[in-house]
Coordinates of C-alpha atoms and ligand atoms in Angstrom, one line a residue:
Chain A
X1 CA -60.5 17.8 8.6
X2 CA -60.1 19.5 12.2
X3 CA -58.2 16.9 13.1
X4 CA -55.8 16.0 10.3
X5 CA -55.2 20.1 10.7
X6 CA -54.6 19.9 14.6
X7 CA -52.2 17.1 13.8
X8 CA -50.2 18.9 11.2
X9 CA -50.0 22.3 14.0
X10 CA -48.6 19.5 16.5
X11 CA -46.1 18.3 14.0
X12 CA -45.0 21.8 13.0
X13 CA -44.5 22.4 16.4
X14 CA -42.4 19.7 17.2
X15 CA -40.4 19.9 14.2
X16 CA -39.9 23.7 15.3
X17 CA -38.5 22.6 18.6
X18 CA -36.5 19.7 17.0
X19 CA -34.9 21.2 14.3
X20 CA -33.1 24.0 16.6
X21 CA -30.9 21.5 18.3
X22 CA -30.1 19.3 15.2
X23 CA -27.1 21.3 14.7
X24 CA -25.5 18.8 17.9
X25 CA -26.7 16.0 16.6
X26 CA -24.3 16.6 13.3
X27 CA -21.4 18.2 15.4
X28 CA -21.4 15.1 17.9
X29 CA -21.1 12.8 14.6
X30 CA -18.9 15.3 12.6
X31 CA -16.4 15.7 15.5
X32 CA -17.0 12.2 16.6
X33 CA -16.0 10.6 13.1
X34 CA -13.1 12.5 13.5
X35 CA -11.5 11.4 16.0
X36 CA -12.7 7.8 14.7
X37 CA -11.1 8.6 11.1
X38 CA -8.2 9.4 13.4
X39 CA -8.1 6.7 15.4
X40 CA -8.7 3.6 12.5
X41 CA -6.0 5.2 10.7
X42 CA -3.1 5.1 13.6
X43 CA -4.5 1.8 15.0
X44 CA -5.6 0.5 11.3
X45 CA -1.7 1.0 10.4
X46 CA 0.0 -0.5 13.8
X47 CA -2.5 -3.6 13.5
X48 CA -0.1 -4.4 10.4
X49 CA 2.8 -2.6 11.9
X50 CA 5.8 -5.1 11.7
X51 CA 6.5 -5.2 15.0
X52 CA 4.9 -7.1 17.3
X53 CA 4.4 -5.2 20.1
X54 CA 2.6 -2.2 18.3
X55 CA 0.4 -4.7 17.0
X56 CA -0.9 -6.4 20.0
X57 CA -1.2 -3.0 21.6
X58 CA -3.5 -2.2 18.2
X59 CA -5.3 -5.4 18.5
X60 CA -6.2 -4.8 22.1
X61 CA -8.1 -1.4 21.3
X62 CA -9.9 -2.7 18.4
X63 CA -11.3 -6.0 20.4
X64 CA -11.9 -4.2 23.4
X65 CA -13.7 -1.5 22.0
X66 CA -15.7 -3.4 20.1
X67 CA -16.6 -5.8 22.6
X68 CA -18.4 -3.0 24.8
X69 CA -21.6 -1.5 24.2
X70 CA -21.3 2.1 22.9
X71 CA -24.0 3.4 25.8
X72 CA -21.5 1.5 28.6
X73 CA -18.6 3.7 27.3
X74 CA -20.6 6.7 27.3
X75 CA -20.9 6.3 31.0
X76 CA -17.5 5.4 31.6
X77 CA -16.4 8.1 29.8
X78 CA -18.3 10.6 30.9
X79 CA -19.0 9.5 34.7
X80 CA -16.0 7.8 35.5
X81 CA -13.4 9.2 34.1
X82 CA -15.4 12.4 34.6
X83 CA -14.2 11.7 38.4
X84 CA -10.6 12.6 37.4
X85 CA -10.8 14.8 35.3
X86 CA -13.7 17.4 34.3
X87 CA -15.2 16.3 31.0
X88 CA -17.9 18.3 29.9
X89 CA -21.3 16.3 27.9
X90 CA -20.3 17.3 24.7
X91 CA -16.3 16.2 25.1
X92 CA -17.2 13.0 27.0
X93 CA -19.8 11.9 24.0
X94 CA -17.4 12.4 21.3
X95 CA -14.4 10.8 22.5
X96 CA -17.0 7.7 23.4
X97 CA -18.5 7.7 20.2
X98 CA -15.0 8.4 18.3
X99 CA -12.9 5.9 20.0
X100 CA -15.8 3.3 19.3
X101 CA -15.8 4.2 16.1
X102 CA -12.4 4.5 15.4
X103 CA -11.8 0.5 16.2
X104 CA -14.2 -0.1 13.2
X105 CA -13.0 2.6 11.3
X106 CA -9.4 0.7 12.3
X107 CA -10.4 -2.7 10.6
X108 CA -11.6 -1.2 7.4
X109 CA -8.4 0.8 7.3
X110 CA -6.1 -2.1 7.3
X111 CA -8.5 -4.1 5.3
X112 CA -7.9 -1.2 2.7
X113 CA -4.2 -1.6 3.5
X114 CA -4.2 -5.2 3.2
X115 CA -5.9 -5.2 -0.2
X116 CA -3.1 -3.9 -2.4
X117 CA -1.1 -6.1 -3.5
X118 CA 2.3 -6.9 -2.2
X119 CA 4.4 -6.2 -5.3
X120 CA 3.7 -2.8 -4.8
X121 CA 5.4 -3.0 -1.2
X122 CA 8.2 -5.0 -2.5
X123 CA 9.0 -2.4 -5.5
X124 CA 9.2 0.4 -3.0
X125 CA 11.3 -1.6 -1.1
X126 CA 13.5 -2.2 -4.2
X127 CA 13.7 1.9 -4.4
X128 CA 15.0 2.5 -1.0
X129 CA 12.0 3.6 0.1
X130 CA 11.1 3.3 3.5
X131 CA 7.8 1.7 5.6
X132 CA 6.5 5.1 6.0
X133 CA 7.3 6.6 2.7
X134 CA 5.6 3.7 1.1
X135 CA 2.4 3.8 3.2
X136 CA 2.5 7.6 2.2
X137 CA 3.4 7.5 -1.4
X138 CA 2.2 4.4 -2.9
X139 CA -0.3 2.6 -0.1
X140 CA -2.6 4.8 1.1
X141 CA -3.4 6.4 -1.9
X142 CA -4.5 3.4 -3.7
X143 CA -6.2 2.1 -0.2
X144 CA -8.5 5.2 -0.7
X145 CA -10.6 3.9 -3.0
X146 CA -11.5 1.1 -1.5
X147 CA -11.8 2.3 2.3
X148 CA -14.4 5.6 1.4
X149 CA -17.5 3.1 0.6
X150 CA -17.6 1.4 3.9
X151 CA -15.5 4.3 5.8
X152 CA -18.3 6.8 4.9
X153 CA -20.6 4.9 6.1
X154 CA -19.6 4.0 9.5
X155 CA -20.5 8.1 9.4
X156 CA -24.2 7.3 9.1
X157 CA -23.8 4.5 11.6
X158 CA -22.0 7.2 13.9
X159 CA -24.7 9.5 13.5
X160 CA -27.9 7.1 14.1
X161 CA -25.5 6.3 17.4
X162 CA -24.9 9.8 18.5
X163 CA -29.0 9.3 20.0
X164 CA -26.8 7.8 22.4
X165 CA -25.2 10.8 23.7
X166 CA -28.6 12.1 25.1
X167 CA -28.5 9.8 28.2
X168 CA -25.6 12.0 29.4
X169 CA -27.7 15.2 29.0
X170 CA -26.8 16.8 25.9
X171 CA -29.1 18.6 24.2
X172 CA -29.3 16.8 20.7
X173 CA -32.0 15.3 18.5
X174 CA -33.4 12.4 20.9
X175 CA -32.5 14.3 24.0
X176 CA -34.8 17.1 23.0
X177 CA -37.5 14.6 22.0
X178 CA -37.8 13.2 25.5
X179 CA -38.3 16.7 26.6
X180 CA -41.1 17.0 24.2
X181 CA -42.9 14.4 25.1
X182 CA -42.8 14.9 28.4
X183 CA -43.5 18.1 28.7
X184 CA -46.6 17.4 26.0
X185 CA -47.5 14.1 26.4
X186 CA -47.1 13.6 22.8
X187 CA -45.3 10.6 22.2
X188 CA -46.2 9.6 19.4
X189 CA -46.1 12.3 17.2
X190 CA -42.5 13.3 18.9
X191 CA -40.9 10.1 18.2
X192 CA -42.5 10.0 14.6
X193 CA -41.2 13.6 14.1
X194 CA -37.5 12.6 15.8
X195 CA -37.2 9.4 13.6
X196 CA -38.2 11.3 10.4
X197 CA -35.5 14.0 11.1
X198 CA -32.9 11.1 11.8
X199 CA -34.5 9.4 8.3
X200 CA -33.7 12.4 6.5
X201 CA -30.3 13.1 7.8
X202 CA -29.6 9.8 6.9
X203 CA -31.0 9.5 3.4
X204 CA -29.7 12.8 2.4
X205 CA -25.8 11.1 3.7
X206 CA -26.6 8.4 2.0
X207 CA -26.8 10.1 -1.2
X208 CA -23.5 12.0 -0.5
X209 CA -22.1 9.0 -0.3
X210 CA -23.0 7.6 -3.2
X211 CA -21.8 10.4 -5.2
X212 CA -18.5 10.9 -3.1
X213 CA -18.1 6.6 -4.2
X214 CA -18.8 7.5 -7.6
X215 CA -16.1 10.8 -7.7
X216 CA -13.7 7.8 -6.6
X217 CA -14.3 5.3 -8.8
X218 CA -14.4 7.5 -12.0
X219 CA -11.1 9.4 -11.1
X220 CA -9.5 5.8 -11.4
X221 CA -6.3 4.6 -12.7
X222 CA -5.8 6.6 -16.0
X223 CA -7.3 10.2 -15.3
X224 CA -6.9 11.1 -11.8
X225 CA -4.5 14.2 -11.4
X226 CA -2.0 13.6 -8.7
X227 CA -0.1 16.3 -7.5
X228 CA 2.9 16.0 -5.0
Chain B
X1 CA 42.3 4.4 -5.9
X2 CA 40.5 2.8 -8.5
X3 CA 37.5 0.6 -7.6
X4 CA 37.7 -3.0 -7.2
X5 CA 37.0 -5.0 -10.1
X6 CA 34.2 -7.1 -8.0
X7 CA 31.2 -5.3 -7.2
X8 CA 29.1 -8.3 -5.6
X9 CA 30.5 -11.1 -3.5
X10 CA 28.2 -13.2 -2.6
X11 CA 30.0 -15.5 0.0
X12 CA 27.9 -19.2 1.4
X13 CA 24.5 -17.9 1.7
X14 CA 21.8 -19.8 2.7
X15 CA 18.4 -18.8 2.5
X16 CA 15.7 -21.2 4.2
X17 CA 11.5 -21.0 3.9
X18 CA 11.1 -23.2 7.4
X19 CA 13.1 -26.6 6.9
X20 CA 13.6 -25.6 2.8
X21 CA 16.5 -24.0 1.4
X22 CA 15.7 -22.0 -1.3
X23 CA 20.1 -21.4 -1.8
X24 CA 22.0 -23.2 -0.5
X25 CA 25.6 -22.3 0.4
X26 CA 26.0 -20.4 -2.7
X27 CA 29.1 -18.3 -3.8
X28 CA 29.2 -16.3 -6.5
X29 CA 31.1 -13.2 -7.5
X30 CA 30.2 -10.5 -10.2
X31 CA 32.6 -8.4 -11.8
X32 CA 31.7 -4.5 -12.5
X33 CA 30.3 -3.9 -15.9
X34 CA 29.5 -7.6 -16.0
X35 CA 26.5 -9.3 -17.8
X36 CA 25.5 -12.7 -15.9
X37 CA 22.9 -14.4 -17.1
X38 CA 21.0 -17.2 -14.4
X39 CA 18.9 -19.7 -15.8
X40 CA 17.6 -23.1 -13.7
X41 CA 14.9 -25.0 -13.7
X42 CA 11.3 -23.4 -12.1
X43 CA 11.7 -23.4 -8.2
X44 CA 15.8 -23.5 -8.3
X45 CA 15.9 -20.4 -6.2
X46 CA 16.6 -18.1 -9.1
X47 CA 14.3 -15.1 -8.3
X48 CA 15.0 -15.8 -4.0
X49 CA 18.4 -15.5 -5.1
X50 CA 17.7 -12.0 -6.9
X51 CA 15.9 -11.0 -3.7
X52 CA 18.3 -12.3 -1.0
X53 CA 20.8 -9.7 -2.7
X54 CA 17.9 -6.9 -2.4
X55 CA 17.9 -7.8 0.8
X56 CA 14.0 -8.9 0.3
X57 CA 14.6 -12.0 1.8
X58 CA 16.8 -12.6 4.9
X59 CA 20.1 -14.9 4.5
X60 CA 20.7 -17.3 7.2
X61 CA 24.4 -18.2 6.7
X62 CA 26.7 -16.3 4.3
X63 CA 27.1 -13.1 3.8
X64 CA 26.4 -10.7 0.7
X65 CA 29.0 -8.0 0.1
X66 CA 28.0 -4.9 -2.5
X67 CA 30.3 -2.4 -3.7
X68 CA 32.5 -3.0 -0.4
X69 CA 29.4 -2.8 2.1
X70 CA 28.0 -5.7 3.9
X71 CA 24.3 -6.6 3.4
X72 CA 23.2 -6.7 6.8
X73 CA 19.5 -7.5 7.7
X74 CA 19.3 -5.6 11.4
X75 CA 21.0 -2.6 9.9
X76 CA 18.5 0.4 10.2
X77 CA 19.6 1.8 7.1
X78 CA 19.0 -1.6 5.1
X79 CA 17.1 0.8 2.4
X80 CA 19.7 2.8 1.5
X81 CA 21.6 0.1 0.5
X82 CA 19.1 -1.7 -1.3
X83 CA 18.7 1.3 -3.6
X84 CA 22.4 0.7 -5.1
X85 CA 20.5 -1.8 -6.5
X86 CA 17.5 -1.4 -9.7
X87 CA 15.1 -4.1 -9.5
X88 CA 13.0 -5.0 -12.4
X89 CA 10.2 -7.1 -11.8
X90 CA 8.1 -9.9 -13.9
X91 CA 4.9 -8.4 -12.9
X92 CA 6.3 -4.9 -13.5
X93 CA 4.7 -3.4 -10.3
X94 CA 4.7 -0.3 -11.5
X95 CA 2.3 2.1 -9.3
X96 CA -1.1 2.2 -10.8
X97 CA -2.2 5.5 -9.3
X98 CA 0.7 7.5 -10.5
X99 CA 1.6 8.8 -14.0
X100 CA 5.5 7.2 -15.9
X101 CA 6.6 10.5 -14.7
X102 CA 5.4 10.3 -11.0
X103 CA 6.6 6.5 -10.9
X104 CA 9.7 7.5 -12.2
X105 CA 10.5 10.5 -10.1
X106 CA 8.4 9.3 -6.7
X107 CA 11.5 7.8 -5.2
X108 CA 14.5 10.3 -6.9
X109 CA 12.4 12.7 -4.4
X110 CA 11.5 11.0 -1.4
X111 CA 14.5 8.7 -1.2
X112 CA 17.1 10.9 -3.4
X113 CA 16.0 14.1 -2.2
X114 CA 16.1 15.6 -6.0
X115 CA 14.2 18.5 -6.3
X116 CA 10.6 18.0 -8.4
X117 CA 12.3 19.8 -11.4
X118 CA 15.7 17.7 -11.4
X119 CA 13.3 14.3 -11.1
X120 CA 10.9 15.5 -13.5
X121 CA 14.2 15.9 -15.7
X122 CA 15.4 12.7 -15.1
X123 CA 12.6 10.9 -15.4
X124 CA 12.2 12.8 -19.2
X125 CA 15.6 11.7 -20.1
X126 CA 15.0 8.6 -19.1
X127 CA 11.5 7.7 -21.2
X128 CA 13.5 9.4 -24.1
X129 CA 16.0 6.4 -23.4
X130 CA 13.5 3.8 -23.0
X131 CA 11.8 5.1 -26.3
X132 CA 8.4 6.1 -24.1
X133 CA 8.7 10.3 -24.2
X134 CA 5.6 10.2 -25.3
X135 CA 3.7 8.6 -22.5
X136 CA 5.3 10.5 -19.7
X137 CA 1.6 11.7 -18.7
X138 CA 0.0 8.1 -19.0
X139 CA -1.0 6.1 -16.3
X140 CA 0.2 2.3 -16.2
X141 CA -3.6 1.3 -17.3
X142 CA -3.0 2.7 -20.5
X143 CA 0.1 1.5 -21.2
X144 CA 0.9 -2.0 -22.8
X145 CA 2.9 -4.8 -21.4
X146 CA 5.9 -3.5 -23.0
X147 CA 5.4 -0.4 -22.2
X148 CA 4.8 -1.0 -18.8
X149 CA 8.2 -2.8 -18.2
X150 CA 9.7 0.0 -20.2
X151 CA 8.9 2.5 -17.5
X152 CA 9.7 -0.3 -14.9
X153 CA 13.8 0.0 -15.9
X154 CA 13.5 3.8 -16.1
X155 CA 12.3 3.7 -13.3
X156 CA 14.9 1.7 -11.7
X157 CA 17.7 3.4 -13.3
X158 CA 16.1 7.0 -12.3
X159 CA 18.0 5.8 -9.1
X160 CA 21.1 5.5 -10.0
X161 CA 21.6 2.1 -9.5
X162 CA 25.3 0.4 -9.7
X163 CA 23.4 -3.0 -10.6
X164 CA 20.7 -3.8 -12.3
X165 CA 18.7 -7.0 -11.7
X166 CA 16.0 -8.0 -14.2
X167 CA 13.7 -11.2 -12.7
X168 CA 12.2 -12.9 -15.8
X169 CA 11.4 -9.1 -17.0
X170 CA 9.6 -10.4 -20.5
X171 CA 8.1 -13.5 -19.1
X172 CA 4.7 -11.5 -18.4
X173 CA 4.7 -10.2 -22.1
X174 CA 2.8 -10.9 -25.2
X175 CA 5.5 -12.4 -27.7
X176 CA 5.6 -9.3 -30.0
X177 CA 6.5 -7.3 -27.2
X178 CA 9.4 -9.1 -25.7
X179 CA 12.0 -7.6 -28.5
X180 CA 11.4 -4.1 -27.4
X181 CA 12.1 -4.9 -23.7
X182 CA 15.2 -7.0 -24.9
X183 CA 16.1 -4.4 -26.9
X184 CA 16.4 -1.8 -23.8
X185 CA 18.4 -4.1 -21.6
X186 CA 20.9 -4.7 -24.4
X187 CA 21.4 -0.8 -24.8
X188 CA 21.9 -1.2 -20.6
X189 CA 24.7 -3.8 -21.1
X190 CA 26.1 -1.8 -23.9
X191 CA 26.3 1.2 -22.0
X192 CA 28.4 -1.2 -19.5
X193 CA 25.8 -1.8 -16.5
X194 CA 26.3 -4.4 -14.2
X195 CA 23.7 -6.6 -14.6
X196 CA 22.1 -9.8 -13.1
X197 CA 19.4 -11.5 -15.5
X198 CA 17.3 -14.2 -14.6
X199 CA 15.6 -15.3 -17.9
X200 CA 14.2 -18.0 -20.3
X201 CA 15.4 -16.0 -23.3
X202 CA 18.1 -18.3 -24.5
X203 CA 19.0 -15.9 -27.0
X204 CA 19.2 -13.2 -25.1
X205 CA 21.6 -14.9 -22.9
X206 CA 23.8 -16.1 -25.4
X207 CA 24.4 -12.4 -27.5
X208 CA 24.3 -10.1 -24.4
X209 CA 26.0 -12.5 -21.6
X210 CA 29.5 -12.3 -20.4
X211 CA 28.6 -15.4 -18.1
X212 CA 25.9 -18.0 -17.4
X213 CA 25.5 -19.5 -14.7
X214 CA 23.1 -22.7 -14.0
X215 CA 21.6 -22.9 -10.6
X216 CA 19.5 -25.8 -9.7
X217 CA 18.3 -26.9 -6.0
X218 CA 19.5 -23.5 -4.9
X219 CA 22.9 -24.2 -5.9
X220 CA 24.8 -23.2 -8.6
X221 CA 25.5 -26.6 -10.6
X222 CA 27.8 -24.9 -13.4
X223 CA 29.1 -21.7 -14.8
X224 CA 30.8 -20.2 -17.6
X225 CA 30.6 -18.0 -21.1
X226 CA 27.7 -18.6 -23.0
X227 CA 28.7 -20.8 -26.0
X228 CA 30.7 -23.3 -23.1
X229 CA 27.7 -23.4 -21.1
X230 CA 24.9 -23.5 -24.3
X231 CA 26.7 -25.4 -26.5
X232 CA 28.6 -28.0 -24.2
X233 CA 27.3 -28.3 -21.0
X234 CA 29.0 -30.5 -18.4
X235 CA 26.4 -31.3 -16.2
X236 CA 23.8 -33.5 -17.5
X237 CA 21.2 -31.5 -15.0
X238 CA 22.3 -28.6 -17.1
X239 CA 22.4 -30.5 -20.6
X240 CA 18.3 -31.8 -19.3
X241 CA 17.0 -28.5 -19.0
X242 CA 19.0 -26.9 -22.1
X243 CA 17.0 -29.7 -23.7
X244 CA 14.0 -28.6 -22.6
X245 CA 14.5 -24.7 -23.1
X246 CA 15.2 -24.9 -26.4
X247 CA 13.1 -27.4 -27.7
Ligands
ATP1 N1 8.1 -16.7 0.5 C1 8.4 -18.1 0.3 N2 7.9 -18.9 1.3 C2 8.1 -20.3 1.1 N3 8.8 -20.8 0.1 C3 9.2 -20.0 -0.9 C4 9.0 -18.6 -0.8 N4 9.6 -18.1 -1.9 C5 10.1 -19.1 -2.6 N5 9.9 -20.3 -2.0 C6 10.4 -21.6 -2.4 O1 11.8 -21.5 -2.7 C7 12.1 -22.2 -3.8 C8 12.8 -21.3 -4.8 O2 11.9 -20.4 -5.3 P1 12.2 -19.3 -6.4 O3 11.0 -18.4 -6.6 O4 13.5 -18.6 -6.0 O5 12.4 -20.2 -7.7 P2 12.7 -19.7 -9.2 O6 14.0 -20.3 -9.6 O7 12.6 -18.2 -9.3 O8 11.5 -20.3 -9.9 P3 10.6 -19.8 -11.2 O9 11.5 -20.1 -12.4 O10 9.4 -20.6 -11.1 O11 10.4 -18.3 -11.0 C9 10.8 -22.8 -4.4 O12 10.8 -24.1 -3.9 C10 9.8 -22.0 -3.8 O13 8.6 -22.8 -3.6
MG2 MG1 11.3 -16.8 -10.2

């Protein structure tokens, strides 16, 4: 009984320490998906873009970015380009983690784009409407439905790799659990503690999710309110 | 000065899918307030026709001449001509996500630059005309085929359109619902719109037509009023597939 009790003080401690940097661990992701919702959508649009040029250009960043490992970007980001110009840990992780993100966030968009069906292009064309008033108007609204599912969750996918960001010093979740354990020689308990605090970040989005899809799918064709 | 009596001049075009030509040095002029009526066999280039004159397809020879403007491809402002134009599709493509009203008065705004309250107008008068008041707040998944198209030519007209063009418009429909469809476009040529018609509805053609013309091959093989062209056809390709159609 001693024990199981010493074990629970250990965990309660831990948790304690962990839980007052979690708050980085969800700005890193939440500013990080951002700039990645950003990104897919200007890249996700000139990967279809009619002229050739932009989509090349597109093409490039999505390939390249997601040809390099998200941990080799960090470092580029933050110690090499941090030799031009002063990036501080927190900048430097989210424009790594957001631009990597952004070239998958980039395919789904133009999948999403891609997946409404032509006629609807060709009668806005027939109304004098132009590219971008059709992308606006009549494309990316119906895309919606169809990008949130896999677009919300490259967010969990964003958060589990926002660990990452720790190598470069910033004080989030896994950063503050190598402190722990070193400091305590705890290991195992720390990392237990620091994967069940990534578990139920992640189970808890999960279910947002899932209820955000759901909102989408009911206000469907027939009772969702538009208002322009 | 009064307006010239033609209000498309279509003058050798050629449209070509890789080797293919889809038309082939076709000429054909339309006069304003004019019904023409094209039939031709599946594949004859009826519907590229239709959208070489939207400028939805590019022409590689010829040129297209609307209302005294030339149809050029590499002219920035290719959209603002094409809306001098109302085109009414087979699969109706009307918008799924936006009510008849907002499909209606979607482009009168963005493209027009009507206010909300003139478009919503509009686009009211219009269902009125179409017989569809009623369903101004429904969504295209609850409307039927009929109705669908319905909207489809409001919306078209909501634009202002000095041509119409209708590509097999009741071909997608359930037989009972072809007559009201029919019905709107004859009120259209009635009301003296120019309009180009591209349908299997033989007797469509022959009440509401002022000319038919027979394309086959992307050429047009033979033209003329309806009972010359329905009743004695010159060219045996034309005679065939009068034979079939109204078998
Ligand atoms: N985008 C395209 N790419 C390649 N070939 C095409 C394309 N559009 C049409 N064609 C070809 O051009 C020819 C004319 O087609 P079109 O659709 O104009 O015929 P149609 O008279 O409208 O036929 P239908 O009565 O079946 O609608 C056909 O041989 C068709 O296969
Ligand atoms: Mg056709």
């Amino acid at each position: 009984m001693d024990w199981l009790a010493t074990q629970f003080a250990i965990l309660a401690d831990i948790f304690y320490y962990l839980i007052q940097v979690v708050h980085w661990t969800l700005l890193i992701s939440i500013a990080a998906y951002a700039l990645a919702v950003i990104c897919g959508l200007v890249f996700g649009i000139a990967r279809i873009w009619p002229s050739r040029p932009v989509r090349l250009m597109a093409g490039a960043y999505i390939n390249v970015l997601r040809g390099v490992p998200l941990l080799v970007l960090i470092f580029f980001v933050y110690f090499g380009l941090g030799q031009i110009i002063n990036l501080d840990r927190f900048v430097a992780g989210v424009i790594a983690v957001g631009v990597c993100y952004g070239a998958y966030m980039a395919e789904i968009f133009r999948s999403g784009i891609q997946a409404i069906d032509y006629g609807q292009h060709e009668a806005a064309k027939a109304l004098g409407m132009t590219r971008w008033q059709t992308l606006r108007h009549i494309i990316l609204p119906q895309s919606v439905r169809i990008v949130v599912p896999p677009g919300a969750n490259e967010f969990i996918a964003c958060l589990k790799d926002s660990s990452l960001v720790s190598i470069i010093g910033l004080r989030e979740l896994t950063r503050a659990g190598r402190e722990y354990a070193s400091q305590h020689f705890l290991d195992f308990q720390t990392w237990l503690m620091v994967g069940l605090i990534y578990l139920a970040l992640t189970l808890t989005l999960t279910r947002v999710v899932r209820w955000v899809e759901q909102r989408v799918a009911i206000s469907g064709y027939g009772s969702a309110r538009h208002n322009h | 000065m009064e307006a010239p009596d033609t209000i498309i001049e279509i003058k050798g075009i050629t449209c070509r899918f890789g080797d293919m030509a889809a038309i082939d040095n076709l000429s054909l002029s339309v006069r304003r307030g004019e019904v023409v009526v094209i039939i031709g066999p599946s594949g004859s280039g009826k519907s590229t026709l239709l959208r070489c004159l939207n400028a939805l397809e590019e022409i590689q020879e010829g040129e297209i001449i609307i209302d005294g403007v030339k149809l050029d491809h590499t002219h920035k402002q290719v959209h603002k001509i094409r809306l001098e134009i109302g085109m009414v599709f087979q699969q109706f493509n009307l918008f799924p996500h936006l009510t008849a009203r907002e499909n209606i008065s979607l482009a009168q705004r963005v493209v027009r630059k009507r206010t909300r309250t003139e478009a919503t107008q509009i686009a009211h008068d219009l269902l009125t005309k179409v017989g569809l008041a009623d369903k101004i707040d429904a969504h295209p998944a609850q409307l039927s085929g009929g109705q669908k198209q319905r909207v489809a030519i409001a919306r078209a007209l909501a634009m202002n359109p000095k041509v119409m063009m209708f590509d097999e418009a009741t071909s997608a429909l359930d037989p009972e619902m072809v007559g009201e469809v029919l019905e709107v476009m004859k009120s259209l040529a009635a009301d003296g719109m120019t309009m180009l018609v591209v349908t299997h509805e033989i007797g469509f053609a022959r009440e509401v037509a002022d000319r038919i013309v027979f394309i086959d091959s992307g050429r047009v093989v033979e033209m003329g009023r309806p009972e010359n062209i329905l009743n004695n056809p010159a060219n045996p390709r034309t005679r065939d597939f009068l034979a079939k159609v109204l078998s």
